[in-house]
Amino acid sequence: MKFFIDTANLDQIREAQELGILDGVTTNPSLMAKEGITGQDNILAHYVKICEIVDGDVSAEVISTDFDGMVKEGEALADLHEQIVVKLPMIKDGVKACKYFTDKGIRTNVTLVFSAGQALLAAKAGATYVSPFLGRLDDISTDGLNLIEEIRLIYDNYAFDTEILAASIRHTMHVIDCAKLGADVMTGPLSSITGLLKHPLTDIGLEKFLQDYQKGNK
Ligand code: E4P
């Protein structure tokens, strides 16, 4: 399972990278705005900074909603750095643009996916990644994990290469449940990754080991 961090915060990206388990980064316009990154030139420069920190894929989202605009923006994003994956919204022109980029060998992440049908279309268009938004479905009392399970079944039925990128992960149990269901990738906040470290018995056990070492080595 690949671990992506879902943020545009450089300190958090560095912290996850230093842990040695980071496979990539996802961003979106809201995450960029949260870090105060505004203006197209600054946004593009920020993507390059992210690529310089991590070894893996960095999803950079287009803001156009028409085919021509998405193609123009996506090509500029892909030209920025070899690690960039063009992130496209799951709308009609987004599917068309996905097919266009697939044919050109440019990698894509189809985002804002909330149904199995949308995920099927993304795979048909050759998306590198499909991003079902788990947490946002849970937010409206709909089972987000069920969507991951449905997409896994459909993709396995036809051996689609598109990787399931479980997005909108909110906490550690989402990560574990997605791993059980066979999601290829998770993307979530740093806390959803570092939270996996925690177990009180680990802390108690370590404290005891260190105390016993001290006793024996006075
Ligand atoms: C995915 O790529 C999105 O950036 C993200 O996971 C959205 O998560 P949210 O629902 O917590 O905003």
XYZ file of C-alpha atoms and ligand atoms in Angstrom:
230
model
C 0.000 0.000 0.000
C 1.364 3.408 -0.942
C 1.178 6.224 1.610
C 0.520 9.737 0.293
C 0.172 12.819 2.482
C -2.738 15.112 1.694
C -1.375 18.590 2.330
C 0.484 21.520 0.814
C 2.304 22.206 4.086
C 6.030 21.817 3.418
C 6.981 21.120 7.065
C 4.478 18.268 7.283
C 5.609 16.870 3.933
C 9.234 16.985 5.158
C 8.284 15.256 8.436
C 6.497 12.431 6.569
C 9.360 12.113 4.088
C 11.897 11.878 6.929
C 9.899 9.003 8.425
C 10.944 7.051 5.326
C 7.518 5.683 4.440
C 6.161 8.424 2.169
C 5.294 7.513 -1.433
C 3.780 10.775 -2.621
C 1.681 13.879 -2.011
C -1.816 14.958 -2.994
C -2.893 18.582 -2.993
C -6.010 20.464 -4.004
C -6.904 24.147 -4.399
C -8.336 24.272 -0.846
C -5.117 22.866 0.653
C -3.046 25.404 -1.322
C -5.267 28.268 -0.101
C -4.954 26.965 3.488
C -1.176 27.452 3.258
C -1.685 30.965 1.834
C -0.303 29.981 -1.577
C -2.122 32.169 -4.096
C -1.444 33.370 -7.642
C -0.654 30.952 -10.461
C 3.128 31.561 -10.426
C 3.364 30.942 -6.664
C 1.205 27.826 -6.944
C 3.399 26.367 -9.693
C 6.568 27.206 -7.736
C 5.062 25.504 -4.671
C 4.471 22.270 -6.637
C 8.146 22.267 -7.605
C 9.167 22.733 -3.941
C 6.993 19.747 -2.983
C 8.558 17.618 -5.746
C 12.006 18.507 -4.444
C 11.117 17.201 -0.951
C 9.453 13.882 -1.854
C 10.626 11.004 -4.026
C 7.164 10.000 -5.296
C 4.137 11.241 -7.215
C 2.735 14.712 -6.558
C -0.857 15.341 -7.645
C -1.423 18.884 -8.940
C -5.032 19.853 -9.629
C -6.335 21.840 -12.590
C -8.912 24.542 -11.911
C -10.383 24.691 -15.424
C -13.669 22.902 -15.987
C -13.609 22.777 -19.800
C -11.592 20.332 -21.923
C -9.325 22.924 -23.610
C -8.555 24.652 -20.338
C -7.776 21.363 -18.586
C -5.460 20.279 -21.401
C -3.583 23.593 -21.368
C -3.256 23.665 -17.582
C -2.468 19.956 -17.292
C 0.303 20.143 -19.882
C 1.871 23.096 -18.061
C 1.672 21.197 -14.748
C 3.176 18.028 -16.244
C 6.027 20.090 -17.712
C 6.917 21.423 -14.250
C 8.452 18.187 -12.955
C 8.512 14.488 -13.828
C 6.849 13.618 -10.509
C 3.693 15.623 -11.287
C 0.441 13.724 -11.784
C -2.338 15.848 -13.331
C -5.404 15.864 -11.089
C -8.697 16.199 -12.957
C -12.265 16.519 -11.632
C -14.764 13.718 -12.346
C -16.907 15.656 -14.798
C -17.541 15.009 -18.500
C -14.651 17.175 -19.723
C -12.455 15.736 -16.976
C -12.995 12.227 -18.387
C -12.216 13.493 -21.904
C -9.087 15.230 -20.663
C -8.070 12.065 -18.785
C -8.228 10.045 -22.024
C -6.259 12.784 -23.803
C -3.490 12.688 -21.187
C -3.500 8.867 -21.104
C -2.900 8.802 -24.869
C -0.014 11.251 -24.407
C 1.571 9.184 -21.615
C 0.866 11.852 -18.979
C -0.229 10.426 -15.626
C -3.569 11.438 -14.110
C -5.534 11.344 -10.867
C -9.305 11.594 -11.292
C -10.641 13.304 -8.197
C -13.992 13.968 -6.502
C -15.172 10.411 -7.110
C -18.214 9.390 -5.075
C -19.675 6.399 -6.939
C -18.597 3.103 -8.492
C -19.883 4.291 -11.878
C -17.602 7.331 -11.787
C -14.656 5.090 -10.866
C -15.471 2.783 -13.789
C -15.429 5.747 -16.186
C -12.082 6.949 -14.810
C -10.571 3.495 -15.376
C -11.998 3.339 -18.904
C -10.303 6.688 -19.608
C -7.003 5.184 -18.422
C -6.583 7.156 -15.189
C -3.401 6.348 -13.295
C -5.217 6.950 -10.001
C -8.869 7.270 -9.042
C -9.670 9.171 -5.842
C -12.839 8.071 -4.040
C -13.520 10.524 -1.178
C -14.126 8.281 1.800
C -14.454 10.864 4.580
C -16.830 13.128 2.693
C -19.196 10.182 2.137
C -18.993 9.313 5.845
C -19.797 12.991 6.552
C -23.194 12.542 4.901
C -23.925 9.221 6.640
C -23.012 7.098 3.621
C -20.573 4.197 3.926
C -17.365 5.413 2.276
C -15.617 2.074 2.812
C -18.352 0.314 0.841
C -17.366 2.431 -2.167
C -13.724 1.323 -1.869
C -14.908 -2.305 -1.741
C -17.103 -1.859 -4.843
C -14.328 -0.231 -6.855
C -11.838 -2.952 -5.839
C -14.277 -5.635 -7.072
C -14.944 -3.885 -10.383
C -11.279 -3.149 -11.091
C -10.292 -6.737 -10.254
C -13.073 -8.145 -12.450
C -11.524 -6.483 -15.493
C -7.890 -6.166 -14.376
C -7.937 -2.379 -14.755
C -4.511 -0.857 -14.062
C -5.966 2.266 -12.416
C -4.852 2.455 -8.795
C -7.453 3.078 -6.092
C -6.284 6.113 -4.134
C -8.458 6.215 -1.018
C -8.818 9.955 -0.402
C -10.443 12.152 2.205
C -9.012 9.843 4.862
C -9.584 11.362 8.274
C -8.033 8.979 10.800
C -5.996 5.829 11.367
C -8.950 3.413 11.231
C -9.729 4.636 7.708
C -6.147 3.716 6.764
C -6.406 0.246 8.295
C -9.842 -0.441 6.797
C -8.638 0.675 3.346
C -5.605 -1.618 3.676
C -7.928 -4.539 4.521
C -10.043 -3.790 1.451
C -7.030 -3.638 -0.835
C -6.900 0.066 -1.698
C -3.632 0.636 -3.572
C -2.935 4.021 -1.985
C -4.148 6.103 0.946
C -3.916 9.852 1.203
C -4.600 11.648 4.445
C -3.286 14.190 6.938
C 0.024 13.586 8.712
C -1.914 12.601 11.868
C -3.534 9.659 10.049
C -0.039 8.311 9.330
C 1.761 9.095 12.598
C -1.301 7.867 14.531
C -0.481 4.370 13.303
C 2.605 4.452 15.539
C 0.649 4.688 18.742
C -0.042 1.882 21.173
C 0.060 2.287 24.976
C 1.531 -1.210 25.429
C 4.487 -0.179 23.227
C 5.164 2.824 25.478
C 4.713 0.815 28.708
C 6.861 -2.046 27.364
C 9.655 0.272 26.278
C 9.676 2.082 29.612
C 9.995 -1.255 31.434
C 12.803 -2.466 29.143
C 14.748 0.743 29.770
C 14.162 0.599 33.544
C 15.373 -3.028 33.667
C 18.459 -2.131 31.596
C 19.259 0.708 34.045
C 18.877 -1.639 37.045
C 21.222 -4.217 35.519
C 23.832 -1.661 34.428
C 24.265 0.527 37.516
C -7.779 14.169 -2.260
O -6.904 14.169 -3.097
C -8.257 15.366 -1.572
O -7.247 16.328 -1.557
C -8.597 15.111 -0.130
O -8.298 13.812 0.277
C -9.866 15.693 0.346
O -10.012 15.412 1.722
P -11.020 16.176 2.661
O -12.383 15.616 2.438
O -10.526 15.878 4.044
O -10.953 17.637 2.307
